[in-house]
CSV table of C-alpha atoms and ligand atoms in Angstrom, one decimal:
chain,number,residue,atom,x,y,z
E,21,UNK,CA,23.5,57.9,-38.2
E,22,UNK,CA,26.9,56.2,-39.8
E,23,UNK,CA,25.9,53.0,-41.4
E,24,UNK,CA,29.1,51.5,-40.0
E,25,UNK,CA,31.0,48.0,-42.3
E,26,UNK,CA,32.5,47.4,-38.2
E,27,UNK,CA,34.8,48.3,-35.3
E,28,UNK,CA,38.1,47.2,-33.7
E,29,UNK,CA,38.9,47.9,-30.3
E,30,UNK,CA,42.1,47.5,-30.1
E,31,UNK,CA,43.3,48.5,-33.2
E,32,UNK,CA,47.8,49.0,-33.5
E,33,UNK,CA,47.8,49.1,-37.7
E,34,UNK,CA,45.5,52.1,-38.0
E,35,UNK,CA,47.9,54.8,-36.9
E,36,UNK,CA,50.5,54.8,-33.4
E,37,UNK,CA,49.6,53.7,-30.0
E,38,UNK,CA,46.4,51.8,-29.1
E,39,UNK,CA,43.6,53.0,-31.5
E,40,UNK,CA,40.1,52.9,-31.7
E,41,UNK,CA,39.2,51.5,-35.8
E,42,UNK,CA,36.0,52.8,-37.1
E,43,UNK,CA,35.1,50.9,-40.2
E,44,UNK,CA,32.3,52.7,-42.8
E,45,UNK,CA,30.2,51.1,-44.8
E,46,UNK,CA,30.2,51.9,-48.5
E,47,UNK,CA,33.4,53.1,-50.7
E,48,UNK,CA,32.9,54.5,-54.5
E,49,UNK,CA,36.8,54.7,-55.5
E,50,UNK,CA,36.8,50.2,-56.3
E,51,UNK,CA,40.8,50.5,-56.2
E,52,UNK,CA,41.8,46.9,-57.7
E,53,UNK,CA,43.9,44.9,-54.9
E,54,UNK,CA,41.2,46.7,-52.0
E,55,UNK,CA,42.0,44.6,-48.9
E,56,UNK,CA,38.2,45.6,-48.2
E,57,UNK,CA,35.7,44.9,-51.2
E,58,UNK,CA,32.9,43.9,-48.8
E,59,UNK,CA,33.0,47.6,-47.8
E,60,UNK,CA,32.0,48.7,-51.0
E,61,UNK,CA,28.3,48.4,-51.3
E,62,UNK,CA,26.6,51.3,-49.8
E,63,UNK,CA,23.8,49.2,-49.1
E,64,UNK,CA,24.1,46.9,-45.5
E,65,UNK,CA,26.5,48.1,-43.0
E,66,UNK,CA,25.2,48.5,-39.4
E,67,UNK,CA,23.7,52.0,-37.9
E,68,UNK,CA,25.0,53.4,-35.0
E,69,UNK,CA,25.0,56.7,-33.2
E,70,UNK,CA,28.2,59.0,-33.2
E,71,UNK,CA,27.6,59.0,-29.6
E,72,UNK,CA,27.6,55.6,-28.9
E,73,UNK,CA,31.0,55.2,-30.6
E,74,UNK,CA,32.2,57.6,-28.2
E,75,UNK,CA,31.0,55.4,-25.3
E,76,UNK,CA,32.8,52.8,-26.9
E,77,UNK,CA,36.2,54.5,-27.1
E,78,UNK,CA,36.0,55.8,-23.4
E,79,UNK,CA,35.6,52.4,-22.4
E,80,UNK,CA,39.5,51.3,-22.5
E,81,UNK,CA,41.7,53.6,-21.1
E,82,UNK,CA,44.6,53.0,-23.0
E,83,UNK,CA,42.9,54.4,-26.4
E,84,UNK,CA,44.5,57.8,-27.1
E,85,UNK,CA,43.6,58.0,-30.8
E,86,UNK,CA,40.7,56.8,-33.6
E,87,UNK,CA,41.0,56.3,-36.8
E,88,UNK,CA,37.9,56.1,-39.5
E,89,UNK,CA,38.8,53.9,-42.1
E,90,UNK,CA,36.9,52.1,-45.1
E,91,UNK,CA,35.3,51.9,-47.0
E,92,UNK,CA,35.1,55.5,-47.9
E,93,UNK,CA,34.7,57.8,-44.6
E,94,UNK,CA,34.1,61.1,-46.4
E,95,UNK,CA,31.0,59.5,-48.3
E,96,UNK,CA,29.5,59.9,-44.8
E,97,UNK,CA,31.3,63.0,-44.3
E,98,UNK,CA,28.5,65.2,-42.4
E,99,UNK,CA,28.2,62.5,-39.4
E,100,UNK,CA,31.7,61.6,-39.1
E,101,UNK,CA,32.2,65.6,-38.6
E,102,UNK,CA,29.7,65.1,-35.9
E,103,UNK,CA,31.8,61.9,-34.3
E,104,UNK,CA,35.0,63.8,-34.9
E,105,UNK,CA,34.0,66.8,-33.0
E,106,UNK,CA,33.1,64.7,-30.1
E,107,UNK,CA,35.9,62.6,-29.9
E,108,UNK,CA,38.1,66.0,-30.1
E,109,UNK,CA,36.4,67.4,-27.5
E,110,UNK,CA,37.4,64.5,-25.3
E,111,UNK,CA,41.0,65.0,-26.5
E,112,UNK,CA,41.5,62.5,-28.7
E,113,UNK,CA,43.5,62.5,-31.9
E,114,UNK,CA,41.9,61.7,-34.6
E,115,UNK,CA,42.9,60.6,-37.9
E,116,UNK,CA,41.0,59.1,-41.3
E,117,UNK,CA,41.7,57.3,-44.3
E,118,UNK,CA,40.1,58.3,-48.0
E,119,UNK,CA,40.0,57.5,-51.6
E,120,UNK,CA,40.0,61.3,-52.2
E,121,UNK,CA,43.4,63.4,-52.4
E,122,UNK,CA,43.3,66.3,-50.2
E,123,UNK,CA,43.6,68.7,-53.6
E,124,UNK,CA,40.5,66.4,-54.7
E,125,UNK,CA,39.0,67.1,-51.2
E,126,UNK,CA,40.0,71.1,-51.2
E,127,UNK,CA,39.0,72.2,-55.4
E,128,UNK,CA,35.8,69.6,-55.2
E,129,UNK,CA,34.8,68.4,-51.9
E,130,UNK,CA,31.0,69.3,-50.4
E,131,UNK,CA,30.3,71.3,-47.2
E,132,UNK,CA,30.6,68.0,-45.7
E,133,UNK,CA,33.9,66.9,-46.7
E,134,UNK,CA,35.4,70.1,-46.0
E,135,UNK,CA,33.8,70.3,-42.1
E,136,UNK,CA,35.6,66.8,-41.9
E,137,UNK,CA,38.5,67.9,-42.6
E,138,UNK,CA,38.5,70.7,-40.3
E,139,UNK,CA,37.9,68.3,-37.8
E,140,UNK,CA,40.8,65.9,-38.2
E,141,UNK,CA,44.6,65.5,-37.2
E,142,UNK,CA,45.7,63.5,-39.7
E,143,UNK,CA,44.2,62.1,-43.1
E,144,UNK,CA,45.7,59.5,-44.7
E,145,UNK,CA,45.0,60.4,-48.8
E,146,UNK,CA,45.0,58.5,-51.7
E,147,UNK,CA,43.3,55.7,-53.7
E,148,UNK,CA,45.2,52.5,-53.1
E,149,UNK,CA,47.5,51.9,-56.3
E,150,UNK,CA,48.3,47.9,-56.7
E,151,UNK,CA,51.8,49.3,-59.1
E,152,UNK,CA,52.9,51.0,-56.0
E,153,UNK,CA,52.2,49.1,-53.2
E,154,UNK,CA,55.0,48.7,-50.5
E,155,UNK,CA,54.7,46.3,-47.2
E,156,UNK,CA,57.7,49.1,-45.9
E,157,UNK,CA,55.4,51.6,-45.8
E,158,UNK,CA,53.6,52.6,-42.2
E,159,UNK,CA,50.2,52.7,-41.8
E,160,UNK,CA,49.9,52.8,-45.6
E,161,UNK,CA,49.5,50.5,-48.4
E,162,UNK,CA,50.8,52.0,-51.6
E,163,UNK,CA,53.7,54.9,-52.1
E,164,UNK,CA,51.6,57.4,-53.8
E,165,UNK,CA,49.0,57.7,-50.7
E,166,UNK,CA,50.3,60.2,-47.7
E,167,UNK,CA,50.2,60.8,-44.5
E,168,UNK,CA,49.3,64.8,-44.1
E,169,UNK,CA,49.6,66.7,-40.9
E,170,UNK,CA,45.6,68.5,-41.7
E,171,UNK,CA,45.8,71.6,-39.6
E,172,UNK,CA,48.8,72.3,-41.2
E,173,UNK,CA,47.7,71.8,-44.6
E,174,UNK,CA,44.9,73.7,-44.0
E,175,UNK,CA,46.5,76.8,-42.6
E,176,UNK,CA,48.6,77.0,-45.8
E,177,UNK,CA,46.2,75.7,-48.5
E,178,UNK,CA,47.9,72.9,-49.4
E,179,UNK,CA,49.4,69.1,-48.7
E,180,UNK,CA,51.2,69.3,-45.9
E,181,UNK,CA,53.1,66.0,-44.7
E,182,UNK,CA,53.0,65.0,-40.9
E,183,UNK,CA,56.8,64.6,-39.8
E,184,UNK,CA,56.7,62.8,-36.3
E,185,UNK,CA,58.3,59.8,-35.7
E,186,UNK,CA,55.0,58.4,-34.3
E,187,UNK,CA,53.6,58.6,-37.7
E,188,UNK,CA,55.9,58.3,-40.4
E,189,UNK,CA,59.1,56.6,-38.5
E,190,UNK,CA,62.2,57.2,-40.2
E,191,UNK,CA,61.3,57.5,-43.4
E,192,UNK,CA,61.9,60.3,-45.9
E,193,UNK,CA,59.5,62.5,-46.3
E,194,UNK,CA,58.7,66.3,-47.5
E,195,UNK,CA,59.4,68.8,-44.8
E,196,UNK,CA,57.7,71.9,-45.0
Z,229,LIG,S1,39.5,53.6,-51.2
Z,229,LIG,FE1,40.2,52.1,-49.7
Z,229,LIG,S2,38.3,50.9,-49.3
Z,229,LIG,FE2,37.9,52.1,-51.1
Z,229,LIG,S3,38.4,50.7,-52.8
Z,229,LIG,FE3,40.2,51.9,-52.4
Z,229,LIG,S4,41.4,50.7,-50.9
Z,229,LIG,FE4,39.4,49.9,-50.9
Protein backbone atom coordinates (compact mmCIF):
# COMPACT_ATOMS: atom_id res chain seq x y z
CA UNK A 1 0.00 0.00 0.00
CA UNK A 2 1.59 3.75 -0.65
CA UNK A 3 0.37 5.92 2.13
CA UNK A 4 -0.07 8.70 -0.50
CA UNK A 5 0.33 13.08 0.94
CA UNK A 6 -2.10 13.41 -2.66
CA UNK A 7 -2.55 13.41 -6.44
CA UNK A 8 -2.88 15.89 -9.39
CA UNK A 9 -4.49 14.98 -12.43
CA UNK A 10 -3.37 17.18 -14.56
CA UNK A 11 -0.21 17.93 -13.52
CA UNK A 12 2.29 20.35 -16.42
CA UNK A 13 5.26 21.36 -13.56
CA UNK A 14 6.13 17.83 -12.80
CA UNK A 15 8.04 16.97 -15.95
CA UNK A 16 6.74 17.66 -20.07
CA UNK A 17 3.40 17.12 -21.51
CA UNK A 18 0.30 16.37 -19.46
CA UNK A 19 1.40 14.36 -16.27
CA UNK A 20 -0.03 12.35 -13.81
CA UNK A 21 1.57 13.83 -10.02
CA UNK A 22 1.77 11.27 -7.41
CA UNK A 23 2.42 12.85 -4.11
CA UNK A 24 3.95 10.47 -1.02
CA UNK A 25 3.50 10.86 2.28
CA UNK A 26 6.50 11.16 4.51
CA UNK A 27 10.13 12.70 3.62
CA UNK A 28 13.32 12.32 6.12
CA UNK A 29 15.76 14.82 4.18
CA UNK A 30 13.74 18.36 6.10
CA UNK A 31 15.62 20.58 3.31
CA UNK A 32 14.97 24.29 4.80
CA UNK A 33 12.77 26.40 2.12
CA UNK A 34 10.67 22.67 1.31
CA UNK A 35 7.71 23.99 -0.69
CA UNK A 36 6.06 20.69 1.04
CA UNK A 37 6.64 20.45 4.90
CA UNK A 38 3.24 18.89 5.46
CA UNK A 39 4.71 15.91 3.56
CA UNK A 40 7.12 15.26 6.05
CA UNK A 41 5.54 13.28 8.75
CA UNK A 42 5.47 9.68 8.00
CA UNK A 43 2.47 9.38 10.00
CA UNK A 44 -1.19 10.43 8.04
CA UNK A 45 -1.14 10.38 4.37
CA UNK A 46 -3.92 8.38 2.64
CA UNK A 47 -3.59 4.47 1.47
CA UNK A 48 -4.13 3.54 -1.75
CA UNK A 49 -3.42 0.58 -4.09
CA UNK A 50 -0.69 0.82 -6.93
CA UNK A 51 -3.40 -0.41 -8.93
CA UNK A 52 -5.86 1.90 -8.39
CA UNK A 53 -3.42 4.73 -9.27
CA UNK A 54 -3.14 3.07 -12.48
CA UNK A 55 -6.98 3.27 -13.02
CA UNK A 56 -6.62 6.76 -12.29
CA UNK A 57 -4.01 7.57 -14.93
CA UNK A 58 -5.80 5.59 -17.74
CA UNK A 59 -8.70 7.62 -17.13
CA UNK A 60 -7.55 10.92 -19.26
CA UNK A 61 -6.20 10.17 -22.35
CA UNK A 62 -4.00 12.85 -22.75
CA UNK A 63 -1.62 11.58 -19.75
CA UNK A 64 1.56 10.20 -21.41
CA UNK A 65 3.85 10.39 -18.32
CA UNK A 66 3.78 10.25 -14.14
CA UNK A 67 5.81 11.55 -11.94
CA UNK A 68 6.21 10.52 -7.99
CA UNK A 69 7.07 13.33 -6.07
CA UNK A 70 7.16 14.27 -2.26
CA UNK A 71 7.69 13.87 0.16
CA UNK A 72 10.29 11.31 -0.21
CA UNK A 73 9.23 8.51 -2.96
CA UNK A 74 12.20 6.15 -2.33
CA UNK A 75 11.15 5.88 1.51
CA UNK A 76 8.38 3.77 0.00
CA UNK A 77 10.61 2.41 -2.51
CA UNK A 78 9.38 -1.38 -2.73
CA UNK A 79 5.61 -0.27 -3.72
CA UNK A 80 6.35 2.45 -5.90
CA UNK A 81 8.59 -0.34 -7.77
CA UNK A 82 5.33 -2.17 -7.87
CA UNK A 83 3.32 1.06 -9.37
CA UNK A 84 6.30 1.84 -11.65
CA UNK A 85 6.23 -1.55 -13.24
CA UNK A 86 2.71 -1.25 -13.97
CA UNK A 87 2.52 2.04 -15.35
CA UNK A 88 5.67 0.83 -17.64
CA UNK A 89 3.91 -1.84 -18.76
CA UNK A 90 1.17 0.41 -20.00
CA UNK A 91 3.89 2.51 -21.72
CA UNK A 92 4.11 5.25 -19.84
CA UNK A 93 7.18 7.23 -18.88
CA UNK A 94 7.81 7.58 -15.78
CA UNK A 95 9.92 9.74 -13.77
CA UNK A 96 10.53 10.59 -9.73
CA UNK A 97 11.86 13.18 -7.56
CA UNK A 98 14.23 12.25 -4.33
CA UNK A 99 16.15 13.74 -1.45
CA UNK A 100 18.80 11.08 -2.26
CA UNK A 101 21.74 11.59 -5.03
CA UNK A 102 21.81 8.82 -7.34
CA UNK A 103 25.62 8.01 -5.97
CA UNK A 104 23.70 8.16 -2.47
CA UNK A 105 21.10 5.76 -4.08
CA UNK A 106 23.79 3.44 -6.01
CA UNK A 107 26.93 3.02 -2.83
CA UNK A 108 23.81 2.96 -0.03
CA UNK A 109 20.50 2.42 -1.32
CA UNK A 110 18.28 -0.91 -0.05
CA UNK A 111 17.03 -3.65 -2.44
CA UNK A 112 14.15 -1.32 -2.66
CA UNK A 113 15.65 1.70 -3.81
CA UNK A 114 17.68 0.10 -6.22
CA UNK A 115 14.48 -2.04 -7.91
CA UNK A 116 13.07 1.63 -8.13
CA UNK A 117 15.47 2.82 -9.90
CA UNK A 118 15.51 0.13 -12.44
CA UNK A 119 12.19 0.94 -12.97
CA UNK A 120 12.30 4.59 -13.80
CA UNK A 121 13.03 6.93 -16.91
CA UNK A 122 13.99 9.79 -15.29
CA UNK A 123 14.94 10.78 -11.50
CA UNK A 124 15.11 14.00 -10.62
CA UNK A 125 18.19 13.91 -7.60
CA UNK A 126 19.03 16.02 -5.04
CA UNK A 127 18.04 17.62 -1.67
CA UNK A 128 16.54 21.04 -2.36
CA UNK A 129 19.41 23.66 -1.50
CA UNK A 130 17.71 27.31 -0.44
CA UNK A 131 21.73 28.93 -1.51
CA UNK A 132 21.11 27.60 -4.96
CA UNK A 133 17.71 27.92 -5.78
CA UNK A 134 16.87 29.25 -9.38
CA UNK A 135 13.07 30.09 -10.75
CA UNK A 136 15.16 29.52 -14.41
CA UNK A 137 15.51 26.16 -13.79
CA UNK A 138 12.86 23.47 -15.34
CA UNK A 139 11.16 21.16 -13.39
CA UNK A 140 13.62 21.85 -10.67
CA UNK A 141 14.09 24.02 -7.81
CA UNK A 142 17.72 24.45 -6.89
CA UNK A 143 21.01 24.18 -9.36
CA UNK A 144 22.73 21.49 -7.56
CA UNK A 145 19.67 18.92 -8.08
CA UNK A 146 19.61 17.06 -11.76
CA UNK A 147 17.72 15.76 -14.11
CA UNK A 148 19.45 12.07 -15.02
CA UNK A 149 18.42 10.07 -18.01
CA UNK A 150 18.35 6.47 -15.39
CA UNK A 151 18.75 3.73 -17.90
CA UNK A 152 21.62 5.46 -19.05
CA UNK A 153 23.14 5.95 -15.81
CA UNK A 154 22.61 2.66 -15.02
CA UNK A 155 24.13 1.02 -17.94
CA UNK A 156 27.40 3.00 -17.19
CA UNK A 157 27.44 3.18 -13.33
CA UNK A 158 27.16 6.56 -12.97
CA UNK A 159 25.13 10.07 -13.26
CA UNK A 160 24.04 10.34 -16.43
CA UNK A 161 22.26 13.69 -17.50
CA UNK A 162 18.93 13.44 -19.74
CA UNK A 163 19.65 15.74 -22.84
CA UNK A 164 16.12 16.19 -24.61
CA UNK A 165 14.73 19.31 -25.19
CA UNK A 166 11.54 17.99 -23.52
CA UNK A 167 13.34 17.78 -20.31
CA UNK A 168 15.99 20.11 -19.93
CA UNK A 169 15.12 22.94 -22.75
CA UNK A 170 17.93 24.77 -23.86
CA UNK A 171 19.91 24.72 -21.15
CA UNK A 172 23.55 23.65 -20.64
CA UNK A 173 24.01 20.59 -19.50
CA UNK A 174 26.71 17.63 -19.33
CA UNK A 175 26.68 15.45 -22.44
CA UNK A 176 27.92 12.14 -22.12
S1 LIG B 1 13.42 16.23 -0.28
FE1 LIG B 1 11.78 17.42 -1.23
S2 LIG B 1 9.96 17.04 0.08
FE2 LIG B 1 11.77 16.39 1.23
S3 LIG B 1 12.30 18.19 2.47
FE3 LIG B 1 13.55 18.27 0.60
S4 LIG B 1 12.36 19.55 -0.82
FE4 LIG B 1 10.97 18.90 0.82
Amino acid sequence: MLMLAGIVENSIVDGPGIRFTVFCQGCPHHCPGCQNESTWPFEGGSPFEPEDILSFVQKDPLVKGVTFSGGEPFSQAGEFARLARLLKAKGYEVASYTGYTFEELMEKGTPEQKELLGCLDILVDGRFEQDQLSLDLRFRGSRNQRILNLPASLEKGRAVWETSRRWVGDEEVPRD
